[in-house]
mmCIF file of C-alpha atoms and ligand atoms in Angstrom:
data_model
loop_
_atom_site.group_PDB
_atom_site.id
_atom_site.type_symbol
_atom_site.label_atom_id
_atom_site.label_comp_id
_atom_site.label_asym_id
_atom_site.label_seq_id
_atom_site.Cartn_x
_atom_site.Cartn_y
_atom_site.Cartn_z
ATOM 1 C CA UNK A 1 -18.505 -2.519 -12.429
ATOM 2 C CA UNK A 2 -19.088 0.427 -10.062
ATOM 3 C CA UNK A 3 -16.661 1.014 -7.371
ATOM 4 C CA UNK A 4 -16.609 2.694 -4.251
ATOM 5 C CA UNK A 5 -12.783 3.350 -3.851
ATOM 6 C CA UNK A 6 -11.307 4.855 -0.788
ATOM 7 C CA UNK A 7 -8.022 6.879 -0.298
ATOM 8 C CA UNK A 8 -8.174 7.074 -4.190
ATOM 9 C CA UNK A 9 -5.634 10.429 -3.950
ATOM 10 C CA UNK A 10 -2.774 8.155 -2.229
ATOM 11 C CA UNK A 11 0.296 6.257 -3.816
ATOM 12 C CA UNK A 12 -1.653 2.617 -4.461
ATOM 13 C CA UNK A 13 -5.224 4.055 -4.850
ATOM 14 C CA UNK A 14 -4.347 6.996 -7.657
ATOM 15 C CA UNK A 15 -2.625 3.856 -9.620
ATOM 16 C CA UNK A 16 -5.504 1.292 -8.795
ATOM 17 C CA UNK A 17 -8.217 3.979 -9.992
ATOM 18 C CA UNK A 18 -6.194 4.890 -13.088
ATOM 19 C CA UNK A 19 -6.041 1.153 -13.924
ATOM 20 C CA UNK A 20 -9.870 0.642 -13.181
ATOM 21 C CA UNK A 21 -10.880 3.721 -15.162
ATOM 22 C CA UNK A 22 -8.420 2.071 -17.890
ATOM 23 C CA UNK A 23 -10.497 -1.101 -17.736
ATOM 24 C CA UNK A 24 -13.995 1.097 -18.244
ATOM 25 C CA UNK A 25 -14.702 0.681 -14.515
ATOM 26 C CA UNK A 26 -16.755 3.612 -13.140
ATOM 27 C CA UNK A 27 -15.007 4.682 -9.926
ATOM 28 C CA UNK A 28 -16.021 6.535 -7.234
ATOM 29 C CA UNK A 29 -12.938 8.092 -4.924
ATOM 30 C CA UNK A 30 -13.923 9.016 -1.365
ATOM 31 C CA UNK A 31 -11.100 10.555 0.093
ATOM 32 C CA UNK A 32 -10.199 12.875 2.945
ATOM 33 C CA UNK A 33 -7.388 13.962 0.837
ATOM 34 C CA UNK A 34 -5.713 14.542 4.118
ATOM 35 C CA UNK A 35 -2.104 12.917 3.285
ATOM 36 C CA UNK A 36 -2.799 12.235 -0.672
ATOM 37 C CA UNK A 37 -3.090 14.573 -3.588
ATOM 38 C CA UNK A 38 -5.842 15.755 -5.127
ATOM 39 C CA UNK A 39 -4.129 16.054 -8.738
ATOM 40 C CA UNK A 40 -3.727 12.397 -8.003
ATOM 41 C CA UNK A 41 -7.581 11.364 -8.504
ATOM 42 C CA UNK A 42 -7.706 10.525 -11.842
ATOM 43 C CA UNK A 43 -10.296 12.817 -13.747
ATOM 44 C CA UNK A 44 -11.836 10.096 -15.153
ATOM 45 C CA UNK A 45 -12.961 9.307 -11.597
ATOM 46 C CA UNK A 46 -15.644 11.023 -9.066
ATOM 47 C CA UNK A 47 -14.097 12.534 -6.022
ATOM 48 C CA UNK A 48 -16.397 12.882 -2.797
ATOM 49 C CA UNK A 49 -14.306 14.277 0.196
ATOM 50 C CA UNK A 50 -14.897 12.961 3.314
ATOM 51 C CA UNK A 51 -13.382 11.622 6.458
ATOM 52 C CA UNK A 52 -14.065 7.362 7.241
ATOM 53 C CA UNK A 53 -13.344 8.578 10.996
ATOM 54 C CA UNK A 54 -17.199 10.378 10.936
ATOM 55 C CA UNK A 55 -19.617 7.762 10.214
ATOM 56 C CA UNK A 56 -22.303 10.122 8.141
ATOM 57 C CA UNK A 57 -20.172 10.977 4.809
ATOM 58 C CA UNK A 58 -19.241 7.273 4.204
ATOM 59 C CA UNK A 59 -23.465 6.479 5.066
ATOM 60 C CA UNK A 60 -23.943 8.999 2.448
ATOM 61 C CA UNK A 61 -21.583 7.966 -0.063
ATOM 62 C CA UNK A 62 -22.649 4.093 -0.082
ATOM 63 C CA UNK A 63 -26.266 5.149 -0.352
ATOM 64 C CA UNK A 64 -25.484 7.669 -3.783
ATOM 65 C CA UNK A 65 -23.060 5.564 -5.070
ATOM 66 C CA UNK A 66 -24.548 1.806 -4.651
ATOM 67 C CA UNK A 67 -21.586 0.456 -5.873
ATOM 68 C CA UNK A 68 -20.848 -3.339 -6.954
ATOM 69 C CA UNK A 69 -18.005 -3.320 -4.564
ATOM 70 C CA UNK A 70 -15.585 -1.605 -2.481
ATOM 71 C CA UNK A 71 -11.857 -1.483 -2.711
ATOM 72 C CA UNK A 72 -10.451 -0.021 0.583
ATOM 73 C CA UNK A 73 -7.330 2.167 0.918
ATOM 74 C CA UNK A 74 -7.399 4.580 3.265
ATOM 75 C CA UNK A 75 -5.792 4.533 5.684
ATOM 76 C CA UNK A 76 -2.575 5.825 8.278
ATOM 77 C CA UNK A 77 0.409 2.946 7.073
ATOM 78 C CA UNK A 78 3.823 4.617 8.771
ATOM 79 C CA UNK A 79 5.227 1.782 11.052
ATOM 80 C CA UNK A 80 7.297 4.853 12.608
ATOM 81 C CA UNK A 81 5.158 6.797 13.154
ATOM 82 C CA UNK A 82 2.338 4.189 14.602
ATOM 83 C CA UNK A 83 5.112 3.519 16.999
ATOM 84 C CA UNK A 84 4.939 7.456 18.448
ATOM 85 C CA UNK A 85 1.088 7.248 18.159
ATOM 86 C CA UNK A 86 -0.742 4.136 18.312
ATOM 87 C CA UNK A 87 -4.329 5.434 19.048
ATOM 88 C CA UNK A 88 -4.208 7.279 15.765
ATOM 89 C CA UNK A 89 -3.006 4.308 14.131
ATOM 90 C CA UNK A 90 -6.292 2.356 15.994
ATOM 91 C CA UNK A 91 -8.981 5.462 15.514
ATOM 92 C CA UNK A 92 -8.180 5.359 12.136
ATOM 93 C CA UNK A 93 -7.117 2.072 10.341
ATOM 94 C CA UNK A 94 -9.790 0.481 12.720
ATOM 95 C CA UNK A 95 -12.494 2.738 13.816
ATOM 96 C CA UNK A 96 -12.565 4.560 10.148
ATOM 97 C CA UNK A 97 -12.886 0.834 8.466
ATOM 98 C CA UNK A 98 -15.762 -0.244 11.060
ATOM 99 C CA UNK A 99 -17.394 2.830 9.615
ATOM 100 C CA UNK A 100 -17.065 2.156 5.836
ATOM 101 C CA UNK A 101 -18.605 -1.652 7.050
ATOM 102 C CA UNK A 102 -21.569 -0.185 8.978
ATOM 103 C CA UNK A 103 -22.128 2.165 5.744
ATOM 104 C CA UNK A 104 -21.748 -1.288 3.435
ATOM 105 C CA UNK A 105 -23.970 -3.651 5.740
ATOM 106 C CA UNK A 106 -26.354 -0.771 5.974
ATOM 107 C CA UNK A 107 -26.561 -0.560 1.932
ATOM 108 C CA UNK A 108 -25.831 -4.009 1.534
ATOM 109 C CA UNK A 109 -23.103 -3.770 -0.416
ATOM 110 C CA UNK A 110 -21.465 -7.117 0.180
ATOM 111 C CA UNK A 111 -17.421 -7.300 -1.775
ATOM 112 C CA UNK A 112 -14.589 -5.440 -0.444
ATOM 113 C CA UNK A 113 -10.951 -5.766 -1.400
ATOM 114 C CA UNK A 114 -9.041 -4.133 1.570
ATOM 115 C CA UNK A 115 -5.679 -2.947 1.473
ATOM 116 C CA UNK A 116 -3.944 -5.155 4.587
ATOM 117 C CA UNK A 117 -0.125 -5.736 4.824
ATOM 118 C CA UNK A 118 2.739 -8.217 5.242
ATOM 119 C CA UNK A 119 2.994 -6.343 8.537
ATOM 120 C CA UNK A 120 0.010 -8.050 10.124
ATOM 121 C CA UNK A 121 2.367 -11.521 10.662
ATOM 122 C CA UNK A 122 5.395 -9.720 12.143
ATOM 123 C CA UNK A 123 8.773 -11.235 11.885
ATOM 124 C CA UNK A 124 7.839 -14.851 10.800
ATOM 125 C CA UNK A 125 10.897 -17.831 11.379
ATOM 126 C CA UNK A 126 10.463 -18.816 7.658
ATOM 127 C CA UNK A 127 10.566 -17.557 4.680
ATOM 128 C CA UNK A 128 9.394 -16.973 2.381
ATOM 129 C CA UNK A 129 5.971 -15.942 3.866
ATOM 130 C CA UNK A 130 3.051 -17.721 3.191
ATOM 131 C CA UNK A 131 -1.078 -16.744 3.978
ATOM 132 C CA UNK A 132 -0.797 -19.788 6.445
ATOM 133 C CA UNK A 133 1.651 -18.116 9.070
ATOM 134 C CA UNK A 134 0.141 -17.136 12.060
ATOM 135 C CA UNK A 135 -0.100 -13.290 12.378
ATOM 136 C CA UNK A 136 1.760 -11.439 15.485
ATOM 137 C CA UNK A 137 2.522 -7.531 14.113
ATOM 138 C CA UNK A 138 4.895 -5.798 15.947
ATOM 139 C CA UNK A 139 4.106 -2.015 15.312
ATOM 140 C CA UNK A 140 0.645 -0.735 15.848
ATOM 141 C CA UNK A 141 0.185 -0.446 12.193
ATOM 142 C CA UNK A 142 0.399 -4.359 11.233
ATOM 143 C CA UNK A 143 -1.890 -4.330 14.380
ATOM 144 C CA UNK A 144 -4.698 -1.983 13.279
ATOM 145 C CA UNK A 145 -5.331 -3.597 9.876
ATOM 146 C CA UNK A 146 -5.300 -7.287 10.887
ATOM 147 C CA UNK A 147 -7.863 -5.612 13.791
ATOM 148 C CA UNK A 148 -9.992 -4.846 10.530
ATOM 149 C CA UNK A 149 -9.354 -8.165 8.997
ATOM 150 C CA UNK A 150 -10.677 -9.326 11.994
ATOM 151 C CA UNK A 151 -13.957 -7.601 12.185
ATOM 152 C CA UNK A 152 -14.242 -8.784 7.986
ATOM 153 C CA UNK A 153 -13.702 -11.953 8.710
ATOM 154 C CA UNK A 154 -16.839 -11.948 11.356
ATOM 155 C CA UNK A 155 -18.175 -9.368 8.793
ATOM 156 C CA UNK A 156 -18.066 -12.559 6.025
ATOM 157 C CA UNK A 157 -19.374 -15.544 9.009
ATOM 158 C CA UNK A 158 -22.586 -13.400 10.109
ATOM 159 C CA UNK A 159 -23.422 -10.910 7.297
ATOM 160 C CA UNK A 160 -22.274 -12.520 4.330
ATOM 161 C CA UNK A 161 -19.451 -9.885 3.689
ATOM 162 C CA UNK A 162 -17.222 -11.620 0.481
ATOM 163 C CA UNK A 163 -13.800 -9.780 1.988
ATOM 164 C CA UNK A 164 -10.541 -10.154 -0.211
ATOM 165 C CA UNK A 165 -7.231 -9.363 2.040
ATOM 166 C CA UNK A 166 -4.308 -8.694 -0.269
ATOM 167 C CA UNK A 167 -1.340 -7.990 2.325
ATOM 168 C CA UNK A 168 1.283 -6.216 -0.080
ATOM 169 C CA UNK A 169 4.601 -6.191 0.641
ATOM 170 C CA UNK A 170 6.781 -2.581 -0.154
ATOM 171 C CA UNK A 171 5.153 -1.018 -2.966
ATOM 172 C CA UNK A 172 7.056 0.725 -5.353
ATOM 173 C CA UNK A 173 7.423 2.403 -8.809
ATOM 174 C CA UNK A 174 4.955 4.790 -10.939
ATOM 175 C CA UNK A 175 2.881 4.875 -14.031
ATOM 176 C CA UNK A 176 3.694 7.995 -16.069
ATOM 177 C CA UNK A 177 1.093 9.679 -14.812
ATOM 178 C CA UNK A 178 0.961 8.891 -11.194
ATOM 179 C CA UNK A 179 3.684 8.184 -8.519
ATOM 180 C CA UNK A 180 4.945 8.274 -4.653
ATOM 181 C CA UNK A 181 4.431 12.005 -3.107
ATOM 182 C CA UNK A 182 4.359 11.115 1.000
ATOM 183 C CA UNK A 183 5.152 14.336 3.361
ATOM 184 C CA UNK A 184 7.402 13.885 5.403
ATOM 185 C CA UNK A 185 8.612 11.112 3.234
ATOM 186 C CA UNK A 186 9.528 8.218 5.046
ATOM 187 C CA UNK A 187 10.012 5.174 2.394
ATOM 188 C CA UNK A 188 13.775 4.091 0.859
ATOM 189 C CA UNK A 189 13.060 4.082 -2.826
ATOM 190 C CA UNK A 190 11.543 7.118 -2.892
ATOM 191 C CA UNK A 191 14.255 8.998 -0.444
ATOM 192 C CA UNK A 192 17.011 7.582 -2.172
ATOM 193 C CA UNK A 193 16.089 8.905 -5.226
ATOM 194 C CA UNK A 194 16.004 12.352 -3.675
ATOM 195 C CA UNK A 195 19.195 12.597 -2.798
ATOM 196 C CA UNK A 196 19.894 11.703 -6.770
ATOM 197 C CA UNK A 197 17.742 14.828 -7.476
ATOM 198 C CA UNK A 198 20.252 16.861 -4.994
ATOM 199 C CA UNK A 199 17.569 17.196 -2.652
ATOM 200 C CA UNK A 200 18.977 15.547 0.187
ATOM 201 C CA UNK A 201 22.719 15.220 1.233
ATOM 202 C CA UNK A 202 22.611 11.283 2.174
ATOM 203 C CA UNK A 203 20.237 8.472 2.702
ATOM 204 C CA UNK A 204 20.093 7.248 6.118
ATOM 205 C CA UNK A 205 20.196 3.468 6.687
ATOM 206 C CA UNK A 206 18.129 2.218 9.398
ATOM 207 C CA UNK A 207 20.857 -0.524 11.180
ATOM 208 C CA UNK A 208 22.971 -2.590 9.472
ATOM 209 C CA UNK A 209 23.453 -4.997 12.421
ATOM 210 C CA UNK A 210 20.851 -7.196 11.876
ATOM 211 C CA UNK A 211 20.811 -10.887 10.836
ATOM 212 C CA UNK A 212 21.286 -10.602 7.086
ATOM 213 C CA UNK A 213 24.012 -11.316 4.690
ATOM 214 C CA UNK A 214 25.019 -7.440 4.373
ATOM 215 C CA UNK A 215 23.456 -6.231 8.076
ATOM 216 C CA UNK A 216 20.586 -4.220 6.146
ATOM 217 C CA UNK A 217 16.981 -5.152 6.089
ATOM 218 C CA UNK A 218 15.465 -6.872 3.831
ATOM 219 C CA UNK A 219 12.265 -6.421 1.884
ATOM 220 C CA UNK A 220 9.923 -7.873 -1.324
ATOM 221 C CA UNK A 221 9.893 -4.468 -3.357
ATOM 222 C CA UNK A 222 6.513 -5.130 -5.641
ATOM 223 C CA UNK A 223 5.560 -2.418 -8.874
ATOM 224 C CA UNK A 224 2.615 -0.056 -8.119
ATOM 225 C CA UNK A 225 1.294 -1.493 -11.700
ATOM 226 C CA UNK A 226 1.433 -4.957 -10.440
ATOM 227 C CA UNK A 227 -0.273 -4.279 -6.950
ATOM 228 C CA UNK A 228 -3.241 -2.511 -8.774
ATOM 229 C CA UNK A 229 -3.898 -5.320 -11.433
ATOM 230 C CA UNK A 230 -4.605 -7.909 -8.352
ATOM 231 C CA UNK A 231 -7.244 -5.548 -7.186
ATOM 232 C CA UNK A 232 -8.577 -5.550 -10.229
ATOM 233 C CA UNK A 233 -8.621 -9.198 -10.544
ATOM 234 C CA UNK A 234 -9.689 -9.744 -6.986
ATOM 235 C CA UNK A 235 -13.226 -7.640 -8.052
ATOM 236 C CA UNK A 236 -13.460 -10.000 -10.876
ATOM 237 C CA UNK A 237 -12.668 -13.177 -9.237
ATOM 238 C CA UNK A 238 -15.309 -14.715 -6.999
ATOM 239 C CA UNK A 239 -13.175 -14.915 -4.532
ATOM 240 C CA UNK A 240 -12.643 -14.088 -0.639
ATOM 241 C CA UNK A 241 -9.755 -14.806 1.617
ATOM 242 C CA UNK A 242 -5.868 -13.426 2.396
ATOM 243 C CA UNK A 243 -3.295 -13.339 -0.494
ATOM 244 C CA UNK A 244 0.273 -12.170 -0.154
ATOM 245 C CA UNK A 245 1.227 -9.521 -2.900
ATOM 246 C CA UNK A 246 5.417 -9.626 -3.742
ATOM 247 C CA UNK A 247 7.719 -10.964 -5.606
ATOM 248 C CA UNK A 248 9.330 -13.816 -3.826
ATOM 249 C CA UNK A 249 12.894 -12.336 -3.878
ATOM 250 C CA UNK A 250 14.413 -9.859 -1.188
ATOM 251 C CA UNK A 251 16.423 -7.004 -1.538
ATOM 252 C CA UNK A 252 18.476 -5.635 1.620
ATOM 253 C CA UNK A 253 18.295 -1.983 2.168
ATOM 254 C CA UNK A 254 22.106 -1.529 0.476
ATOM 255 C CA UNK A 255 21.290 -3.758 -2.303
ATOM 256 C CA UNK A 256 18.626 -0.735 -3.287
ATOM 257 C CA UNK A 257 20.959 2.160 -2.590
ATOM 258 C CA UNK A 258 23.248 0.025 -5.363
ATOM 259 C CA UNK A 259 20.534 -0.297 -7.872
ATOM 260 C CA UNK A 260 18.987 3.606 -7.381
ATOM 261 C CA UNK A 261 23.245 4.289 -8.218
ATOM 262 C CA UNK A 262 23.011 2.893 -11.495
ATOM 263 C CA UNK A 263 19.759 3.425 -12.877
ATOM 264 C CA UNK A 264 19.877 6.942 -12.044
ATOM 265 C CA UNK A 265 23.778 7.256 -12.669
ATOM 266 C CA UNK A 266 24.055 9.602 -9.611
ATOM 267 C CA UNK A 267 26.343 8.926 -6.454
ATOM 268 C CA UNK A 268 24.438 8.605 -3.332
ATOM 269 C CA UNK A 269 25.968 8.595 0.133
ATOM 270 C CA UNK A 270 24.496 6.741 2.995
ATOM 271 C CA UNK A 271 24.521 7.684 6.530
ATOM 272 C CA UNK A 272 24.467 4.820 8.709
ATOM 273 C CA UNK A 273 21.389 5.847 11.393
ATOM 274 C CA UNK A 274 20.267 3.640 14.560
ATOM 275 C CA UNK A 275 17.594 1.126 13.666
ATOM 276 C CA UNK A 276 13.791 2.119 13.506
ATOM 277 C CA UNK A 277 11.739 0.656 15.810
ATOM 278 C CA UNK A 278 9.361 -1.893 14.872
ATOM 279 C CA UNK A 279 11.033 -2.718 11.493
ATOM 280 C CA UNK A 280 11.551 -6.509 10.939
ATOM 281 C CA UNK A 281 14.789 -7.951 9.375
ATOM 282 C CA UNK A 282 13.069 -9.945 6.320
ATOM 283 C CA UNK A 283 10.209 -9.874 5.111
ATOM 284 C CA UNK A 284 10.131 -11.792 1.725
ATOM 285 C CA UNK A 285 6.401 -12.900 -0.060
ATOM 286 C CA UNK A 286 5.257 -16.531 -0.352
ATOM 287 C CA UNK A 287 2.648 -15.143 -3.298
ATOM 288 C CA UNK A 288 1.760 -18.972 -4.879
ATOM 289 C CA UNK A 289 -1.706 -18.751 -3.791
ATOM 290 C CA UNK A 290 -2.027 -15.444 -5.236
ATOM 291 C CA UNK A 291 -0.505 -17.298 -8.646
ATOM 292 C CA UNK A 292 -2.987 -20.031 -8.330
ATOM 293 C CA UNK A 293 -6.233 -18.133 -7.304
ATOM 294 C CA UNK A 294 -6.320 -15.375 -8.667
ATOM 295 C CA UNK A 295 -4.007 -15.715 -11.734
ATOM 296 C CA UNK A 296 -1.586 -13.051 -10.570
ATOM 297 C CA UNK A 297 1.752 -12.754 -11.781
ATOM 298 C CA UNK A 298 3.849 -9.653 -11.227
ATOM 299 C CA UNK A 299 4.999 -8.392 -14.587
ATOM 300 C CA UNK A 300 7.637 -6.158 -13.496
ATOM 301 C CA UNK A 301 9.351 -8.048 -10.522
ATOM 302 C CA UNK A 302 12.890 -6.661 -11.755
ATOM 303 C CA UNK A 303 14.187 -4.209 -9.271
ATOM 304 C CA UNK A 304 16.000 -2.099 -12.051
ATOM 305 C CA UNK A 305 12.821 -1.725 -14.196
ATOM 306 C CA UNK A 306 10.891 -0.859 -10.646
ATOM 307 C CA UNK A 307 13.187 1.857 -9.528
ATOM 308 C CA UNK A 308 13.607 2.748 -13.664
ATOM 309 C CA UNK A 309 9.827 3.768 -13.409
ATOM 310 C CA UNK A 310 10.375 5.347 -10.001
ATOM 311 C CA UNK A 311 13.507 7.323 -11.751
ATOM 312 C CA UNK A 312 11.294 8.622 -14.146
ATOM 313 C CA UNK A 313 8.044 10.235 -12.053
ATOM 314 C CA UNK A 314 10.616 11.493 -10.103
ATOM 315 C CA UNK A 315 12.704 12.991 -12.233
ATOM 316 C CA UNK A 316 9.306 14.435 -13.934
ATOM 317 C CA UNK A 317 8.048 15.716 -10.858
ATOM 318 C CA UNK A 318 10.974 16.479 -8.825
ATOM 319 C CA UNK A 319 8.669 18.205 -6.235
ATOM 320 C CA UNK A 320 5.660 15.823 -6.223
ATOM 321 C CA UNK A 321 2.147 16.951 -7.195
ATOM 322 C CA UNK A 322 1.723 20.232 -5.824
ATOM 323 C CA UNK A 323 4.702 22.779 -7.023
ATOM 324 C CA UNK A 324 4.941 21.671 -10.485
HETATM 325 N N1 UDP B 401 14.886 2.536 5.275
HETATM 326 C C1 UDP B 401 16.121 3.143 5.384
HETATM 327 N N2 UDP B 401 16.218 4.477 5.104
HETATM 328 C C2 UDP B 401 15.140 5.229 4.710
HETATM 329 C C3 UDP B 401 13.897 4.610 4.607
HETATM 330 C C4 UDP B 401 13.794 3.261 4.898
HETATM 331 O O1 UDP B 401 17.113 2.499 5.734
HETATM 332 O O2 UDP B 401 15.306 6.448 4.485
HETATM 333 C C5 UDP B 401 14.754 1.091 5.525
HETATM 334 C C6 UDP B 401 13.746 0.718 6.599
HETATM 335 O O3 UDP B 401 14.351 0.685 7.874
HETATM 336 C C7 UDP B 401 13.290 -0.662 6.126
HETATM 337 C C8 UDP B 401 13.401 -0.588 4.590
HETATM 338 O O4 UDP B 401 14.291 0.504 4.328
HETATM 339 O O5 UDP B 401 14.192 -1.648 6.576
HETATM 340 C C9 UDP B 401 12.079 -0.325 3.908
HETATM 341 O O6 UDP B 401 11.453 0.736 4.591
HETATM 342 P P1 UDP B 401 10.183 1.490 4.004
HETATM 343 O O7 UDP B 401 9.857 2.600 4.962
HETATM 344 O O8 UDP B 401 10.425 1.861 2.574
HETATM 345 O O9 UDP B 401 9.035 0.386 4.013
HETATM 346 P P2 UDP B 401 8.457 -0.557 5.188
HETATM 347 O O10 UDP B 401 9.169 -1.870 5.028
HETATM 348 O O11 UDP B 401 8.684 0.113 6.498
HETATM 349 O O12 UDP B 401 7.011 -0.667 4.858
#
């Protein structure tokens, strides 16, 4: 297949394009390369730089690349920082995906496979979550991409748009080659691991007053690897529809401080911090009908082997992709 893959220099689309390219997929990265890396686009693909926010480049793109389908990454995803600055969070998670679906209508390209997020239902009663919860974000963020779920969903009633909605939980881990290089950095695995590497002093903990067993929130940490491959079988599925990308099993914020201690044999202090807003207490996946459908299972759902291959890009490239 040809693909049209945006945000292709980022943490989830560098792994999903070096999987695809794996596969013998011919990939096409458009990319603003405005938060990713550009030593992060696998070779094997072809980078176009543009910005989804200007409606020409993405026009252009579709029209040379006439791909099969498109697999949609790009995108703002801080829940922090969409708390500061919600129009940036709407102008581009929103207005840059209603330009990518002019550019497909216009070239009739009909599949995409967009990147959503278990922060589109907010902080459901039950768990764990399931596709059939009703969806109330609570940051800006979980708002802007069920916005563009939204306008897919109309996108698939009037135009005949086959959308695929895989809302991930907290991805996590690296292949050898490609891993988690955010600036500032903002996720736990990743900042944890830094203070291993003597970068930082202590990891702060967001709150450890809320309603679970130890205080600390807790989330569905899902492999990088295993994220990718449900793209990948999403394109070769005939299938459309929401399916929830995790585990099934929750880990609280200290329960991931303990494991980073052990793979990586380092202490690590934690400095208990106020809470951040907009972060829900739980959030563990219901994945069955992503089991059932699409014949996903994750292969590495242990938390030891996840932060093991987090260890080692890490450790590898203790200053990300640039000042190697
Ligand atoms: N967290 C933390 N310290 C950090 C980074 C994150 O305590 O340095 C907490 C955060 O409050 C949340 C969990 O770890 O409860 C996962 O946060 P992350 O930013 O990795 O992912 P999110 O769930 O926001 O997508």
């Amino acid at each position: 297949m040809k693909i049209l893959l945006t945000g292709g220099s980022g943490y989830i689309g560098s792994v999903t394009t070096e999987l695809l390219c794996d596969d013998g997929h011919e990939v096409v990265v458009f990319d603003n390369l405005e938060r990713g890396h550009r030593e992060a686009v696998d070779p094997r693909a072809k980078l176009m730089v543009g910005d989804l926010r200007d409606p020409q480049p993405i026009r252009e793109a579709m029209r040379q690349a006439k791909p099969d389908a498109v697999v949609h990454f790009a995108a703002y995803a801080l829940v922090g920082e969409s708390m500061q600055d919600p129009h940036m969070y709407f102008e581009n998670n929103l207005g840059g995906g209603l330009n990518l679906l002019a550019a497909m209508l216009e070239s009739g390209v009909k599949k995409i496979i967009f990147s959503s997020t278990c922060a589109t239902y907010g902080q459901p009663e039950v768990m764990p979550m399931t596709e059939a919860l009703p969806q109330k974000p609570t940051n800006p963020y979980g708002e802007s991409k069920l916005m563009f779920e939204t306008a897919l969903r109309w996108a698939q009633e009037r135009n005949g748009i086959q959308p695929v909605f895989l809302r991930y939980f907290n991805a996590c881990g690296a292949t050898e080659k490609y891993g988690e290089d955010h600036d500032p950095e903002t996720h736990l695995i990743p900042n944890v691991l830094k203070v291993a590497l003597g970068q930082a002093p202590a990891v702060p903990v967001f709150g450890n007053d809320y309603p679970t067993p130890d205080g600390t929130c807790i989330r569905d940490y899902i492999h990088i690897v295993d994220l990718a491959r449900a793209h990948i079988l999403a394109l070769e599925k005939e299938v459309t529809g929401a399916f929830n990308l995790g585990t099934g099993t929750g880990f609280s914020v200290q329960q991931v401080v303990e494991t980073c201690q052990q793979v990586t044999g380092h202490e690590i202090p934690v400095a208990l911090s106020p809470r951040r807003p907009g972060d829900p207490a739980c959030l563990v996946a219901g994945a069955t009908k992503a089991h059932e459908v699409l014949g996903w299972q994750p292969r590495y759902p242990d938390l030891q082997t996840i932060v093991q291959h987090a260890w080692n890009w890490h450790h590898a490239h203790p200053h990300g992709y640039r000042k190697e």
